[in-house]
XYZ file of C-alpha atoms in Angstrom:
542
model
C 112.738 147.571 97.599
C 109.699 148.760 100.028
C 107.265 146.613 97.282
C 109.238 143.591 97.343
C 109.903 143.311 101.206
C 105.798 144.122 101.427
C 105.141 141.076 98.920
C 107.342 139.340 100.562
C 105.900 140.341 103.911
C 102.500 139.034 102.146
C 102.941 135.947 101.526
C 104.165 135.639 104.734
C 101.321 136.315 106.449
C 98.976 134.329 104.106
C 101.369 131.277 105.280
C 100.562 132.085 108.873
C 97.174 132.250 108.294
C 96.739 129.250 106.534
C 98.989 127.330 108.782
C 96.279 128.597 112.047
C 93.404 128.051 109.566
C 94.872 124.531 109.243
C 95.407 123.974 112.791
C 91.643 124.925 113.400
C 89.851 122.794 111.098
C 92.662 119.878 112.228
C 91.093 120.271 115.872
C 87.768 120.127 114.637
C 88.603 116.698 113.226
C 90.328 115.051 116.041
C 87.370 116.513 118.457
C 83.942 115.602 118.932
C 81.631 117.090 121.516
C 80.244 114.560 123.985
C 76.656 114.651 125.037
C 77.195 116.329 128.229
C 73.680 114.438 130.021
C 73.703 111.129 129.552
C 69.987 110.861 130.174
C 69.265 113.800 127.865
C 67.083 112.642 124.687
C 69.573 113.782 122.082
C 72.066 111.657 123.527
C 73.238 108.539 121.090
C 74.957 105.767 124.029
C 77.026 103.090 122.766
C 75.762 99.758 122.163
C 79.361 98.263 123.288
C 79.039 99.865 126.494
C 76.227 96.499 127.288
C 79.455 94.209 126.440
C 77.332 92.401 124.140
C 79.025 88.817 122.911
C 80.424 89.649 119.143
C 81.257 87.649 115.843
C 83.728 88.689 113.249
C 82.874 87.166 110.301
C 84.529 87.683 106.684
C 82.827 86.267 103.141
C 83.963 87.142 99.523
C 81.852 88.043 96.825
C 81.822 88.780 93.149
C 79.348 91.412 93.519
C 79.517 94.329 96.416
C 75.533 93.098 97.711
C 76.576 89.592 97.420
C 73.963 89.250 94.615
C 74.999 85.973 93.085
C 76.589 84.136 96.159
C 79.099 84.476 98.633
C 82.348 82.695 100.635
C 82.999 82.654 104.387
C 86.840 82.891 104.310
C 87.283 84.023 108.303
C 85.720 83.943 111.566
C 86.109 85.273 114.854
C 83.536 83.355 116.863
C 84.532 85.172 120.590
C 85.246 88.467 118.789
C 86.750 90.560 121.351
C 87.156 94.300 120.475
C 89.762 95.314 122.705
C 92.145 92.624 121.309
C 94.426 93.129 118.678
C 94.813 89.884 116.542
C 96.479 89.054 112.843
C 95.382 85.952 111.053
C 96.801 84.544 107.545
C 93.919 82.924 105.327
C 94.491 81.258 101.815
C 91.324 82.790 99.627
C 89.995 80.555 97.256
C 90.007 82.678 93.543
C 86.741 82.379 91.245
C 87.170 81.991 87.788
C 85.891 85.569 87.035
C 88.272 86.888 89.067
C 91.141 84.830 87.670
C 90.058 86.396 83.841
C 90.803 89.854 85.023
C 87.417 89.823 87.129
C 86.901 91.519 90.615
C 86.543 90.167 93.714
C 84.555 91.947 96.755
C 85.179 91.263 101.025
C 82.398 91.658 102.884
C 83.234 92.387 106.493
C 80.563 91.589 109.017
C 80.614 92.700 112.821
C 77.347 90.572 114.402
C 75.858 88.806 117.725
C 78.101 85.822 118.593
C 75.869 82.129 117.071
C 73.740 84.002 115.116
C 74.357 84.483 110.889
C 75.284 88.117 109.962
C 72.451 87.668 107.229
C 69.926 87.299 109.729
C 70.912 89.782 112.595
C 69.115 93.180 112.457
C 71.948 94.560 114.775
C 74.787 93.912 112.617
C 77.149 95.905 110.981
C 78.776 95.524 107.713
C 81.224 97.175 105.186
C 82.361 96.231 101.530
C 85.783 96.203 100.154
C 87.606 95.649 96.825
C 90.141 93.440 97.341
C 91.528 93.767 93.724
C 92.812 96.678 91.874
C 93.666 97.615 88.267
C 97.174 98.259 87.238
C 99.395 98.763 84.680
C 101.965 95.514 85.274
C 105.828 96.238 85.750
C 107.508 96.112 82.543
C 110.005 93.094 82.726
C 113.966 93.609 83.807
C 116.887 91.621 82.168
C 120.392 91.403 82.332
C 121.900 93.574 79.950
C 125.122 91.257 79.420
C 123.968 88.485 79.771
C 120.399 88.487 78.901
C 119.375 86.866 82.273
C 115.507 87.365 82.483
C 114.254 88.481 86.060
C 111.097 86.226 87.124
C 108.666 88.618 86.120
C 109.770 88.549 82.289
C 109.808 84.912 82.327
C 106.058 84.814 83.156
C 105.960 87.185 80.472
C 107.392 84.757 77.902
C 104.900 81.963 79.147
C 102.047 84.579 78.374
C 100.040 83.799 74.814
C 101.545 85.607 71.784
C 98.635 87.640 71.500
C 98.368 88.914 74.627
C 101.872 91.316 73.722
C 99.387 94.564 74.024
C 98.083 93.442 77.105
C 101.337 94.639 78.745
C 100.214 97.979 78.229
C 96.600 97.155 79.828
C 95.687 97.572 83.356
C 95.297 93.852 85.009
C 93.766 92.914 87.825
C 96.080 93.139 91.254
C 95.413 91.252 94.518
C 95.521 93.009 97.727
C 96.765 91.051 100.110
C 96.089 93.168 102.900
C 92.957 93.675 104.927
C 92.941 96.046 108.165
C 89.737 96.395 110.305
C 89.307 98.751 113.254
C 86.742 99.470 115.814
C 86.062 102.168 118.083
C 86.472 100.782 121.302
C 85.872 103.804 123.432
C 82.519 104.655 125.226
C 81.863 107.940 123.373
C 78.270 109.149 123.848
C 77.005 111.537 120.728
C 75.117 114.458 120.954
C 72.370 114.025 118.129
C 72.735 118.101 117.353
C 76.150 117.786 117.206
C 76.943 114.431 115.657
C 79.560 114.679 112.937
C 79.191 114.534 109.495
C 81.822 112.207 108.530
C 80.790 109.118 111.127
C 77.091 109.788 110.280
C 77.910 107.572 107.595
C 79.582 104.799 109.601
C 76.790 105.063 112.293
C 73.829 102.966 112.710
C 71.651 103.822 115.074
C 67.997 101.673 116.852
C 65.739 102.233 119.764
C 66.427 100.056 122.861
C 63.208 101.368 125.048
C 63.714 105.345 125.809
C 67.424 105.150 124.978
C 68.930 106.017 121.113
C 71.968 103.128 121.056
C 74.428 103.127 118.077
C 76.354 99.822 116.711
C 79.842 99.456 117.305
C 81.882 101.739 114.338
C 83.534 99.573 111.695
C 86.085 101.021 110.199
C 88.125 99.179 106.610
C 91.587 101.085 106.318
C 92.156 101.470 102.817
C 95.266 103.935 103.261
C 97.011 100.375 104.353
C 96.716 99.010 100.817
C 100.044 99.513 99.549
C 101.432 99.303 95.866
C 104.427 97.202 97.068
C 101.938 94.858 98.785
C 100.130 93.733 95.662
C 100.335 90.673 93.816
C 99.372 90.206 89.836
C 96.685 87.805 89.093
C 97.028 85.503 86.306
C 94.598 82.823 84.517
C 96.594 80.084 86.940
C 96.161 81.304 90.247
C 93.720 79.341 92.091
C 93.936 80.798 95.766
C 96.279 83.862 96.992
C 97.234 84.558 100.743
C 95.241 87.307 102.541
C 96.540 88.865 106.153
C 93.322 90.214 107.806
C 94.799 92.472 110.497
C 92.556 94.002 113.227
C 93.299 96.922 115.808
C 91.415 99.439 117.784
C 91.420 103.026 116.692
C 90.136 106.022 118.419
C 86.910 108.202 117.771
C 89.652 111.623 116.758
C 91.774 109.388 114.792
C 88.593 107.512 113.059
C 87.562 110.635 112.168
C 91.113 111.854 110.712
C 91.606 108.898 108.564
C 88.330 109.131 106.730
C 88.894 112.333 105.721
C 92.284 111.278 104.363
C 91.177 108.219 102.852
C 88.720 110.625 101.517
C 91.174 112.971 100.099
C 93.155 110.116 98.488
C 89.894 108.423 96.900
C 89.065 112.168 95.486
C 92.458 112.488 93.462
C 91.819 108.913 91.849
C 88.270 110.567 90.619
C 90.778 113.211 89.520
C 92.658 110.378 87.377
C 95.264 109.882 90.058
C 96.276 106.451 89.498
C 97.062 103.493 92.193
C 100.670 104.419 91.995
C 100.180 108.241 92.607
C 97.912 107.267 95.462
C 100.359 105.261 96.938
C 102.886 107.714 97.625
C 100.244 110.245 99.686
C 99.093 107.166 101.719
C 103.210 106.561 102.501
C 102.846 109.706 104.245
C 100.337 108.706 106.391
C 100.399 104.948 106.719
C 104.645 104.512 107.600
C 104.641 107.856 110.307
C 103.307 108.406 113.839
C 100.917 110.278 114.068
C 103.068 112.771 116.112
C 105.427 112.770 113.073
C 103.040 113.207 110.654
C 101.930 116.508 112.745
C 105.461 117.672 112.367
C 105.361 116.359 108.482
C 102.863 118.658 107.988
C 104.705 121.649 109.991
C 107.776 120.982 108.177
C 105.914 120.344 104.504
C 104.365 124.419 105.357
C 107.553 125.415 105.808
C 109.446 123.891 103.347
C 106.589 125.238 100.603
C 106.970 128.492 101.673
C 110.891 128.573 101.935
C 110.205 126.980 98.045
C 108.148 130.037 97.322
C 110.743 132.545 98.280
C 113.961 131.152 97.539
C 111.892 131.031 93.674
C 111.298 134.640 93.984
C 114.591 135.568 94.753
C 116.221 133.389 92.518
C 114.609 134.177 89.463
C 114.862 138.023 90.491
C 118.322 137.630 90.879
C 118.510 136.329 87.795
C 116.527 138.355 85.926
C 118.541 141.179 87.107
C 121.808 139.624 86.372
C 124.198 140.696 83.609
C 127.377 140.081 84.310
C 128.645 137.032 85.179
C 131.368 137.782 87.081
C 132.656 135.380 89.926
C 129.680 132.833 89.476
C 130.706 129.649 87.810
C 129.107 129.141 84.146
C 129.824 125.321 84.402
C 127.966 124.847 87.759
C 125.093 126.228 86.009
C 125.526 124.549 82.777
C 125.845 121.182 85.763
C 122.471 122.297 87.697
C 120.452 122.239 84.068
C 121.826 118.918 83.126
C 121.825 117.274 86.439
C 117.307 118.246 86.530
C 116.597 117.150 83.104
C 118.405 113.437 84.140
C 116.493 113.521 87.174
C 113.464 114.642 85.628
C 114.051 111.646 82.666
C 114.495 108.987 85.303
C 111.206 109.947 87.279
C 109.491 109.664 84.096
C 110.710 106.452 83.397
C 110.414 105.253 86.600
C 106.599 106.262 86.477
C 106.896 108.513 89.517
C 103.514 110.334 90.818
C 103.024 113.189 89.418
C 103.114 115.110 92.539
C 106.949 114.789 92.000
C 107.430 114.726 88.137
C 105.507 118.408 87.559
C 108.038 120.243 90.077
C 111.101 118.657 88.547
C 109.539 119.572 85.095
C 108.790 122.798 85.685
C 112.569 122.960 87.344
C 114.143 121.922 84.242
C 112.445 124.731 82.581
C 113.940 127.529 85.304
C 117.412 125.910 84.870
C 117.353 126.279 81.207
C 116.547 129.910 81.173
C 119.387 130.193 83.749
C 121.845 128.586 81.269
C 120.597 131.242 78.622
C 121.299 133.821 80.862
C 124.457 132.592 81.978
C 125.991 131.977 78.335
C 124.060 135.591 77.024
C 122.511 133.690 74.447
C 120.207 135.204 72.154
C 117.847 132.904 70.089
C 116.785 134.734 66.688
C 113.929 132.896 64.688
C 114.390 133.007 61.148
C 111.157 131.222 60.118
C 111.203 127.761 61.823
C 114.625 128.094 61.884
C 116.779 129.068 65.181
C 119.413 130.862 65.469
C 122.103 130.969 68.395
C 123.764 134.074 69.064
C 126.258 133.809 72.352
C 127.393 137.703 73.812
C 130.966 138.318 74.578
C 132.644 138.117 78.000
C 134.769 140.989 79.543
C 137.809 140.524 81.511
C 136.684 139.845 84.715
C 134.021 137.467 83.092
C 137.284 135.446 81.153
C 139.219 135.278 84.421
C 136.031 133.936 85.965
C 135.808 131.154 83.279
C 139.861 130.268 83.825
C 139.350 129.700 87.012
C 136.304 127.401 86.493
C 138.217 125.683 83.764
C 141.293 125.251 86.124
C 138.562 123.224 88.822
C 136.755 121.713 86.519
C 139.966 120.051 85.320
C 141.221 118.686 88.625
C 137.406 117.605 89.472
C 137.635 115.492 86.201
C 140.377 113.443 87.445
C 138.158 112.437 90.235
C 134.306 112.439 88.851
C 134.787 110.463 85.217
C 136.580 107.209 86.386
C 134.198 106.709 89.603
C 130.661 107.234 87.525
C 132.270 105.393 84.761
C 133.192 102.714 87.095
C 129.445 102.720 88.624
C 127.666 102.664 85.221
C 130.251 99.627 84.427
C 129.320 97.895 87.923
C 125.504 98.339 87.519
C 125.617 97.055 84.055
C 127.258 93.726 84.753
C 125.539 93.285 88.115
C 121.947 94.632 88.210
C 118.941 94.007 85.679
C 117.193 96.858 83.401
C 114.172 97.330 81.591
C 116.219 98.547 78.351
C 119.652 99.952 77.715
C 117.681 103.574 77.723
C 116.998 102.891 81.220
C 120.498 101.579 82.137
C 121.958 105.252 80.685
C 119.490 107.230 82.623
C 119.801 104.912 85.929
C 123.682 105.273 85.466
C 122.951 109.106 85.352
C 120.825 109.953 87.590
C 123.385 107.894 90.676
C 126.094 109.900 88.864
C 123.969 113.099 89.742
C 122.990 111.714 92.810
C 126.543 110.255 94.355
C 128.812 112.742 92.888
C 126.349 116.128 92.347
C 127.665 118.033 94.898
C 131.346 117.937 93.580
C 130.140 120.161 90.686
C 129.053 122.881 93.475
C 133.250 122.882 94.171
C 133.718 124.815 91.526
C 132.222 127.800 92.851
C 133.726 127.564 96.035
C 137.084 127.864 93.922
C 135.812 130.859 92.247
C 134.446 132.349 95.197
C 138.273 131.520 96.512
C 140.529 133.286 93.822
C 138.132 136.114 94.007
C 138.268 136.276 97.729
C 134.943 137.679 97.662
C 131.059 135.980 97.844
C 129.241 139.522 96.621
C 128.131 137.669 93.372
C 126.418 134.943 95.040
C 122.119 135.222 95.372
C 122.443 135.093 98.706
C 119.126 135.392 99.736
C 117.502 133.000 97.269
C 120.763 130.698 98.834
C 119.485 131.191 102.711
C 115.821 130.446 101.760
C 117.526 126.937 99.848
C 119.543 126.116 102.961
C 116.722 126.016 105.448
C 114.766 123.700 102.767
C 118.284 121.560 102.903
C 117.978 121.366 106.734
C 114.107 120.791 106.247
C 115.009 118.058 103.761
C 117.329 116.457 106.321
C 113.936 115.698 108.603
C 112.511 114.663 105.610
C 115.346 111.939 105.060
C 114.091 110.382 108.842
C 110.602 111.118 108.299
C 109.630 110.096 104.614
C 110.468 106.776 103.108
C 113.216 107.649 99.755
C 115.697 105.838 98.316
C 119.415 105.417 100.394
C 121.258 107.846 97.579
C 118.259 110.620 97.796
C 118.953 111.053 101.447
C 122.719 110.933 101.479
C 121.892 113.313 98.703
C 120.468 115.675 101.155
C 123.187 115.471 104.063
C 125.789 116.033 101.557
C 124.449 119.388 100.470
C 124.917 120.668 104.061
C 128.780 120.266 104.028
C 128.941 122.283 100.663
C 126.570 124.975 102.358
C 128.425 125.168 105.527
C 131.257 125.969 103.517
C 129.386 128.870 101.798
C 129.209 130.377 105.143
C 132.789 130.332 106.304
C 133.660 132.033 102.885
C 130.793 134.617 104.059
C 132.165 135.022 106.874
C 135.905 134.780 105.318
C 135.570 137.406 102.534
C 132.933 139.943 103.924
C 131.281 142.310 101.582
C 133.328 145.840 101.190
C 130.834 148.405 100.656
C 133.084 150.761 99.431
C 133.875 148.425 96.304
C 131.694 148.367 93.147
C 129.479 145.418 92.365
C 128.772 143.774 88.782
C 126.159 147.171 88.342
C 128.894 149.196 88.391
C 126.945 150.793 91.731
C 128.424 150.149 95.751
C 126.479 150.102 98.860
C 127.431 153.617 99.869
C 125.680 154.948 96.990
C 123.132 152.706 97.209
C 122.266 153.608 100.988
C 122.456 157.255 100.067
C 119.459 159.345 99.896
C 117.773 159.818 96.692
C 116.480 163.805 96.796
C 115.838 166.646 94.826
C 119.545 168.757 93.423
C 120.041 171.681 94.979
C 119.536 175.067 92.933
C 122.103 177.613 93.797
């Protein structure tokens, strides 16, 4: 007991210092020492500070240094900084592009009348405004073969190009967001930061070091559900340029992150895995995605133990006595379908590893629920189940007995959805229509299968068998998880998903409270917590 409570106790502390160590390097971000004497030599002034008169300019190319020509699509010709604009341009496509090809923006912050190409105080980025990906396989109507609008442009595709579904096309982002620092920081050359070094240009104006106003391209913005396939017949696609001003600390924040995100695609992260870290960060305040990140420590940690106790509780575990075989056999079945549909649904694999390795846990669980006993005879399995006591057969009566009146209630309504969806909504294949139909079964009516306990835990007036621990580590993820539902963009059945698993739980505690644990009485070990509590020493030698 003292080694687990001082592992436990371990871990604990690690959390707490990585959650300070986290907190340390996040203020180093957001701050930047100032150059505390303006007329000191180290000192880097702003060049906006002179409220210079500024052009926006915007010009596509084929190639990132405009080697082989260029496009003006957008101008700002009185380019004020502190003024938040949006404009809508049509961009005219090149053939390249059209045949799969790439197509470059090159964003251009100069002296108002003067060409960005000729200014030697200009500033300029590069982006991509296309991206590779893997089109959306087609959905039809299962009944009545209805094609959706994206299979139909499949059908008008070449009969050779059937393989091509399978290759990565070219994508059009239809996005562009620009920021500059508006604010009158003044650098301290000694302590300039590493991560606007790159962003900064810097000239001599007479005794003073002046730097060029920060341009900043936010590619975190450039959202998977904002893209837009490019075929051989588009000619010009719409582009929203979008410009804001953004602070020095929060500058500095989103590099790093845009950073981070541009590392896992180097990693073989693909525009779809990408997409759901920049969610995070793109679709929260930045107050909420402070407490994201609070609540994420916690809820990894809570993770962490409730695993621990769980699969010591388990491990332990040899009776199964008062816990319901069928809610187990439920929890196994109820991962794998999840775990099938975010594989078909191409999920990031931030999500799909967890709910694999899940699966895995649940199935040993089943094993050790059922005492089954796998003996290899070559390649050849074989099953052997262990036999139940009493206790263990009136456990499995009453789980029969709830399953039974459950059934009345559970079959007709996900039979009823899996009709509904089938008539009314499209699919990929009938494969996905059975896991779809699944997984909202496990989604909508999941938590009835936790009933069964409770009507265990009910005829047996008693909660002792329960993992309680592992149970209150699980509960404060469920109340975590309710945040989550606010905070993080999931689907409508996912959150009710999460609410719904606080009614069971709050139930779990009024039978806690209902059938408190006798000491006296002996557990599934055959021990009780008198002898347990009583002091293990030496026998006495009369």
């Amino acid at each position: 007991m003292f080694q687990k409570t001082s592992f436990t106790t371990l871990i604990v502390g690690v959390f707490a210092v990585y959650v300070l160590h986290t907190c340390w390097v996040m203020y180093g971000i957001v701050y930047t020492k100032p150059c505390e004497n303006p007329k000191f030599d180290n000192c880097i002034n702003p060049y906006l500070a002179g409220k210079p008169r500024l052009q926006l300019s915007i010009y596509t190319a084929l190639r990132p240094n405009a080697d082989g020509g260029h496009t003006l699509i957008h101008k700002e010709e009185d380019f004020d900084v502190e003024t938040k604009f949006e404009r809508i341009v049509n961009v005219s496509l090149p053939k390249k592009t059209c045949k799969n090809g790439t197509l470059y923006a090159m964003v251009f912050v100069h002296q108002a009348g003067m060409s960005p190409w000729q200014d030697p105080r200009q500033v300029h980025l590069v982006s991509q405004l296309t991206t590779y990906m893997i089109p959306k396989p087609p959905e039809v109507s299962l009944i009545s073969a209805e094609d959706a609008p994206q299979a139909e442009q499949q059908k008008r595709k070449p009969k050779g190009d059937d393989s091509a579904v399978d290759r990565p096309v070219s994508h059009w982002r239809s996005h562009l967001t620009l920021n500059v620092v508006s604010e009158d920081f003044i650098f301290d050359r000694d302590f300039l930061p590493s991560d606007v070094q790159r962003y900064l240009r810097v000239f001599q104006n007479g005794k003073k070091r002046v730097y060029l106003p920060l341009l900043f391209v936010d590619e975190l913005s450039n959202r998977v559900k904002d893209l837009m396939e490019i075929n051989s017949t588009s000619t010009e696609l719409p582009l929203t340029i979008s410009y804001d001003t953004i602070s020095l600390g929060k500058l500095r924040f989103w590099i790093h992150m845009q950073d981070a995100v541009y590392s896992l695609q180097q990693f073989g992260f693909t525009e779809k895995d990408a997409d759901e870290i920049k969610g995070i960060f793109v679709e929260t305040n930045l107050y909420f995605l402070a407490l994201t990140f609070f609540v994420a420590a916690f809820h990894l940690l809570f993770d962490f133990l409730a695993f621990k106790h769980d699969i010591s509780f388990w491990k332990q575990k040899k009776s199964m006595v008062g816990m319901s075989s069928k809610a187990v056999l439920w929890r196994c079945f109820s991962t794998i379908v999840i775990f099938m549909y975010l594989f078909d649904e191409q999920t990031s694999l931030l999500v799909l590893i967890p709910a694999g390795v899940g699966s895995m846990i649940e199935v040993w669980k089943v094993k050790k629920a059922f005492k089954i006993q796998i003996i290899w005879k070559g390649v050849k399995p074989t099953f052997i189940f262990g036999k139940s006591d009493e206790s263990e057969r009136r456990t499995v009566e009453y789980d029969t007995l709830a399953m039974k009146y459950l059934s009345y209630l559970l079959y007709p309504m996900c039979i009823g959805g899996a009709v509904y969806a089938l008539v009314f909504l499209r699919y990929k294949s009938w494969y996905s229509w059975i896991i779809n139909s699944l997984v909202n079964g496990v989604y909508a009516f999941g938590f009835l299968f936790m009933l069964p306990q409770l009507f265990v835990n009910y005829k047996f007036k008693s909660v002792a068998h329960l993992p309680w621990k592992a149970f209150m580590y699980k509960a404060f993820n469920t109340f975590i998880d309710d945040i989550f539902a606010f905070i993080i963009t999931m689907p409508t059945s996912h959150r009710l998903a999460c609410f719904r698993d606080d009614v069971v739980f709050l139930v779990y505690l009024y039978q806690r409270w209902l059938y408190p644990v006798d000491k006296t009485r002996m557990n599934e070990y055959g021990l009780s917590y008198n002898e347990e509590e009583k002091p293990k020493g030496k026998a006495h030698i009369d």
